Short mmCIF file of C-alpha atoms in Angstrom, two decimals:
data_model
loop_
_atom_site.label_atom_id
_atom_site.label_comp_id
_atom_site.label_asym_id
_atom_site.label_seq_id
_atom_site.Cartn_x
_atom_site.Cartn_y
_atom_site.Cartn_z
CA ASN A 32 42.58 72.26 175.91
CA ALA A 33 41.31 73.50 172.52
CA GLY A 34 41.38 70.14 170.70
CA VAL A 35 41.69 70.67 166.94
CA THR A 36 41.66 74.22 165.62
CA GLN A 37 41.44 75.35 162.01
CA THR A 38 41.97 78.71 160.34
CA PRO A 39 40.40 80.40 158.55
CA LYS A 40 36.74 79.53 159.13
CA PHE A 41 35.62 80.97 155.79
CA GLN A 42 37.50 81.88 152.62
CA VAL A 43 36.58 83.03 149.13
CA LEU A 44 39.18 82.68 146.39
CA LYS A 45 39.30 83.43 142.71
CA THR A 46 40.33 80.72 140.29
CA GLY A 47 44.11 80.43 140.19
CA GLN A 48 44.75 81.97 143.61
CA SER A 49 46.65 80.04 146.25
CA MET A 50 46.09 79.65 149.95
CA THR A 51 47.05 77.54 152.94
CA LEU A 52 44.60 76.07 155.43
CA GLN A 53 46.07 75.77 158.90
CA CYS A 54 45.36 73.05 161.43
CA ALA A 55 46.73 72.51 164.93
CA GLN A 56 46.01 70.00 167.69
CA ASP A 57 46.99 70.11 171.35
CA MET A 58 46.29 66.47 172.23
CA ASN A 59 49.76 65.13 171.40
CA HIS A 60 48.38 62.83 168.70
CA ASN A 61 50.71 61.30 166.16
CA SER A 62 48.30 61.04 163.21
CA MET A 63 46.57 63.91 161.47
CA TYR A 64 44.21 64.09 158.49
CA TRP A 65 42.70 66.43 155.92
CA TYR A 66 39.23 65.68 154.52
CA ARG A 67 36.87 67.49 152.23
CA GLN A 68 33.10 67.17 152.53
CA ASP A 69 30.77 67.80 149.62
CA PRO A 70 26.98 67.32 149.48
CA GLY A 71 26.10 63.73 148.71
CA MET A 72 29.78 62.65 148.72
CA GLY A 73 30.54 62.29 152.38
CA LEU A 74 33.97 62.87 153.86
CA ARG A 75 36.82 62.10 151.46
CA LEU A 76 40.43 61.81 152.57
CA ILE A 77 42.82 64.22 150.85
CA TYR A 78 46.09 63.57 152.70
CA TYR A 79 47.14 62.16 156.02
CA SER A 80 50.20 62.18 158.20
CA ALA A 81 50.79 59.03 160.22
CA SER A 82 53.46 60.73 162.31
CA GLU A 83 55.62 63.83 162.38
CA GLY A 84 57.77 63.94 159.25
CA THR A 85 55.58 61.69 157.10
CA THR A 86 52.69 62.42 154.74
CA ASP A 87 50.71 60.22 152.36
CA LYS A 88 48.05 60.65 149.74
CA GLY A 89 44.44 59.80 150.40
CA GLU A 90 41.56 59.32 148.02
CA VAL A 91 41.52 62.80 146.39
CA PRO A 92 45.02 64.39 146.61
CA ASN A 93 45.17 66.09 143.20
CA GLY A 94 45.50 69.87 143.43
CA TYR A 95 46.64 69.83 147.06
CA ASN A 96 49.89 69.70 149.00
CA VAL A 97 50.45 69.24 152.71
CA SER A 98 53.12 69.97 155.29
CA ARG A 99 53.46 68.37 158.69
CA LEU A 100 55.30 71.25 160.28
CA ASN A 101 55.70 69.58 163.67
CA LYS A 102 53.68 67.21 165.82
CA ARG A 103 51.00 69.85 166.44
CA GLU A 104 50.51 71.37 163.01
CA PHE A 105 49.39 70.01 159.65
CA SER A 106 48.69 72.46 156.83
CA LEU A 107 46.92 72.01 153.49
CA ARG A 108 47.89 74.14 150.51
CA LEU A 109 46.00 74.86 147.33
CA GLU A 110 48.56 76.10 144.81
CA SER A 111 46.11 77.13 142.09
CA ALA A 112 42.51 77.01 143.27
CA ALA A 113 39.78 75.69 140.98
CA PRO A 114 35.98 75.87 141.35
CA SER A 115 35.96 72.09 141.86
CA GLN A 116 37.79 72.70 145.13
CA THR A 117 34.82 74.57 146.58
CA SER A 118 34.05 72.49 149.64
CA VAL A 119 34.17 72.28 153.41
CA TYR A 120 37.58 71.14 154.63
CA PHE A 121 38.03 69.31 157.92
CA CYS A 122 41.23 68.56 159.74
CA ALA A 123 41.34 65.71 162.24
CA SER A 124 43.80 64.17 164.63
CA ARG A 125 43.68 60.56 165.74
CA THR A 126 44.34 58.62 168.88
CA SER A 127 44.54 54.86 168.78
CA GLY A 128 45.32 52.04 171.13
CA VAL A 129 44.33 48.51 171.97
CA PHE A 130 40.77 49.45 172.85
CA THR A 131 40.24 52.69 171.03
CA ASP A 132 40.57 54.44 167.71
CA THR A 133 39.08 57.92 167.56
CA GLN A 134 39.39 60.86 165.24
CA TYR A 135 38.86 64.37 166.63
CA PHE A 136 37.69 66.86 164.04
CA GLY A 137 38.16 70.59 163.82
CA PRO A 138 35.28 73.00 163.09
CA GLY A 139 36.00 73.13 159.36
CA THR A 140 36.94 75.72 156.75
CA ARG A 141 34.30 76.69 154.22
CA LEU A 142 36.05 77.49 150.96
CA THR A 143 34.44 78.97 147.88
CA VAL A 144 36.39 79.26 144.64
CA LEU A 145 34.86 81.59 142.08
CA SER B 2 36.38 49.16 145.27
CA GLN B 3 35.47 49.55 148.94
CA LYS B 4 32.13 51.18 149.45
CA ILE B 5 29.95 52.23 152.36
CA GLU B 6 26.26 52.91 151.97
CA GLN B 7 24.01 54.77 154.35
CA ASN B 8 20.42 55.69 153.70
CA SER B 9 20.66 59.13 152.11
CA GLU B 10 17.03 59.89 152.84
CA ALA B 11 16.32 61.71 156.06
CA LEU B 12 14.78 59.71 158.87
CA ASN B 13 11.97 61.40 160.80
CA ILE B 14 10.77 59.80 164.00
CA GLN B 15 8.61 60.79 166.93
CA GLU B 16 10.19 61.71 170.24
CA GLY B 17 10.49 58.73 172.57
CA LYS B 18 10.71 56.17 169.77
CA THR B 19 13.81 54.19 168.81
CA ALA B 20 15.72 55.42 165.76
CA THR B 21 17.56 52.80 163.72
CA LEU B 22 20.16 53.78 161.14
CA THR B 23 21.85 51.38 158.74
CA CYS B 24 25.39 51.18 157.40
CA ASN B 25 26.20 48.61 154.70
CA TYR B 26 29.62 47.98 153.21
CA THR B 27 31.02 45.98 150.33
CA ASN B 28 34.37 44.63 149.16
CA TYR B 29 35.96 44.87 152.55
CA SER B 30 36.32 43.05 155.85
CA PRO B 31 37.05 45.78 158.40
CA ALA B 32 38.50 45.05 161.79
CA TYR B 33 36.18 47.65 163.28
CA LEU B 34 33.58 50.25 162.46
CA GLN B 35 32.93 53.69 163.94
CA TRP B 36 29.90 55.94 164.26
CA TYR B 37 30.09 59.75 164.36
CA ARG B 38 27.54 62.50 164.88
CA GLN B 39 27.66 65.71 162.86
CA ASP B 40 25.64 68.83 163.60
CA PRO B 41 25.10 71.49 160.91
CA GLY B 42 28.17 73.68 160.44
CA ARG B 43 30.34 71.56 162.73
CA GLY B 44 32.87 68.77 162.47
CA PRO B 45 31.95 65.15 163.19
CA VAL B 46 32.11 63.93 166.77
CA PHE B 47 33.04 60.34 167.62
CA LEU B 48 30.33 58.27 169.31
CA LEU B 49 31.15 54.56 169.28
CA LEU B 50 33.54 51.97 167.92
CA ILE B 51 32.64 48.31 167.49
CA ARG B 52 35.12 45.58 166.61
CA GLU B 53 34.52 42.62 164.31
CA ASN B 54 34.44 40.20 167.24
CA GLU B 55 31.81 42.28 169.09
CA LYS B 56 28.20 41.68 168.13
CA GLU B 57 26.82 44.62 170.09
CA LYS B 58 28.03 47.67 171.96
CA ARG B 59 26.12 50.13 174.14
CA LYS B 60 26.70 53.62 175.47
CA GLU B 61 23.88 55.21 177.41
CA ARG B 62 20.93 55.38 174.94
CA LEU B 63 23.06 54.32 171.99
CA LYS B 64 23.47 50.76 170.72
CA VAL B 65 25.51 49.55 167.78
CA THR B 66 25.49 46.09 166.21
CA PHE B 67 27.97 44.67 163.74
CA ASP B 68 27.12 41.71 161.49
CA THR B 69 30.19 40.73 159.47
CA THR B 70 28.20 38.09 157.56
CA LEU B 71 25.64 40.61 156.33
CA LYS B 72 28.35 43.31 156.11
CA GLN B 73 26.11 45.63 158.04
CA SER B 74 26.06 47.78 161.15
CA LEU B 75 22.91 49.09 162.81
CA PHE B 76 22.93 52.18 165.02
CA HIS B 77 20.06 52.57 167.48
CA ILE B 78 19.06 55.54 169.60
CA THR B 79 16.47 54.56 172.20
CA ALA B 80 14.05 57.03 173.79
CA SER B 81 15.01 59.55 171.13
CA GLN B 82 14.92 63.27 171.89
CA PRO B 83 14.83 66.36 169.63
CA ALA B 84 18.43 67.01 170.72
CA ASP B 85 19.40 63.78 168.93
CA SER B 86 18.56 65.41 165.59
CA ALA B 87 21.76 65.43 163.54
CA THR B 88 23.53 63.59 160.73
CA TYR B 89 25.10 60.28 161.69
CA LEU B 90 28.12 58.95 159.81
CA CYS B 91 29.62 55.51 159.82
CA ALA B 92 33.28 54.92 159.01
CA LEU B 93 35.48 51.92 158.31
CA ALA B 94 39.20 51.67 158.82
CA SER B 95 40.85 50.93 155.48
CA GLY B 96 44.32 49.81 156.43
CA THR B 97 46.24 51.14 159.41
CA TYR B 98 45.68 54.85 158.86
CA LYS B 99 42.99 55.46 156.26
CA TYR B 100 39.25 55.68 156.78
CA ILE B 101 36.26 55.48 154.48
CA PHE B 102 33.18 57.41 155.52
CA GLY B 103 29.59 56.93 154.49
CA THR B 104 27.57 59.89 153.26
CA GLY B 105 25.58 59.98 156.48
CA THR B 106 21.91 59.75 157.41
CA ARG B 107 20.09 62.83 158.65
CA LEU B 108 17.90 62.10 161.66
CA LYS B 109 15.13 64.43 162.77
CA VAL B 110 13.33 63.71 166.03
CA LEU B 111 9.93 65.36 166.16
CA ALA B 112 8.62 66.71 169.47
#
């Protein structure tokens, strides 16, 4: 049971390059999330997927696209990377019920855009 | 706009003492609040959830309080240990699926 996995762990891009961050969860959760974390800013929601087949914008969606490929996988794409997108990116999946609401985070992808 | 504030300054305490971290929020009335722990280079890990109708919740050495009048949650670690050193984040549910996170407070427990 791996939980939430993310690839790659590290990436360096040049301005204008594109890339896709991959995320997968094996906990059969319906909801999945992409956050970015910057010093002094905390975690900010980029996009989320409430269930397979749906995606919605979060607080900072500009410059990103997402795909909920199936229930397990939720990818984040940067079409034309900019230095402002240098950050640590976390994927999370969520379980919720009457007595619980928990997000499980992956290990993160550290992205540098030159 | 909805806002969460955590003390951005690091908190240093002596081993064995109780650490108290604060989370204040404005312009919102959340149904519940969560606390997460984050170690350097890792993703956050869920610790506790407290609902608006719960004044206090405990889990082993952890205690969380939730005062909806003051719009504040306090997170306590009793008998603190060096292994408790980490950054602690609070988060509010904003609607059914979205969350707002605080910037976190870094705790260092000195041996």
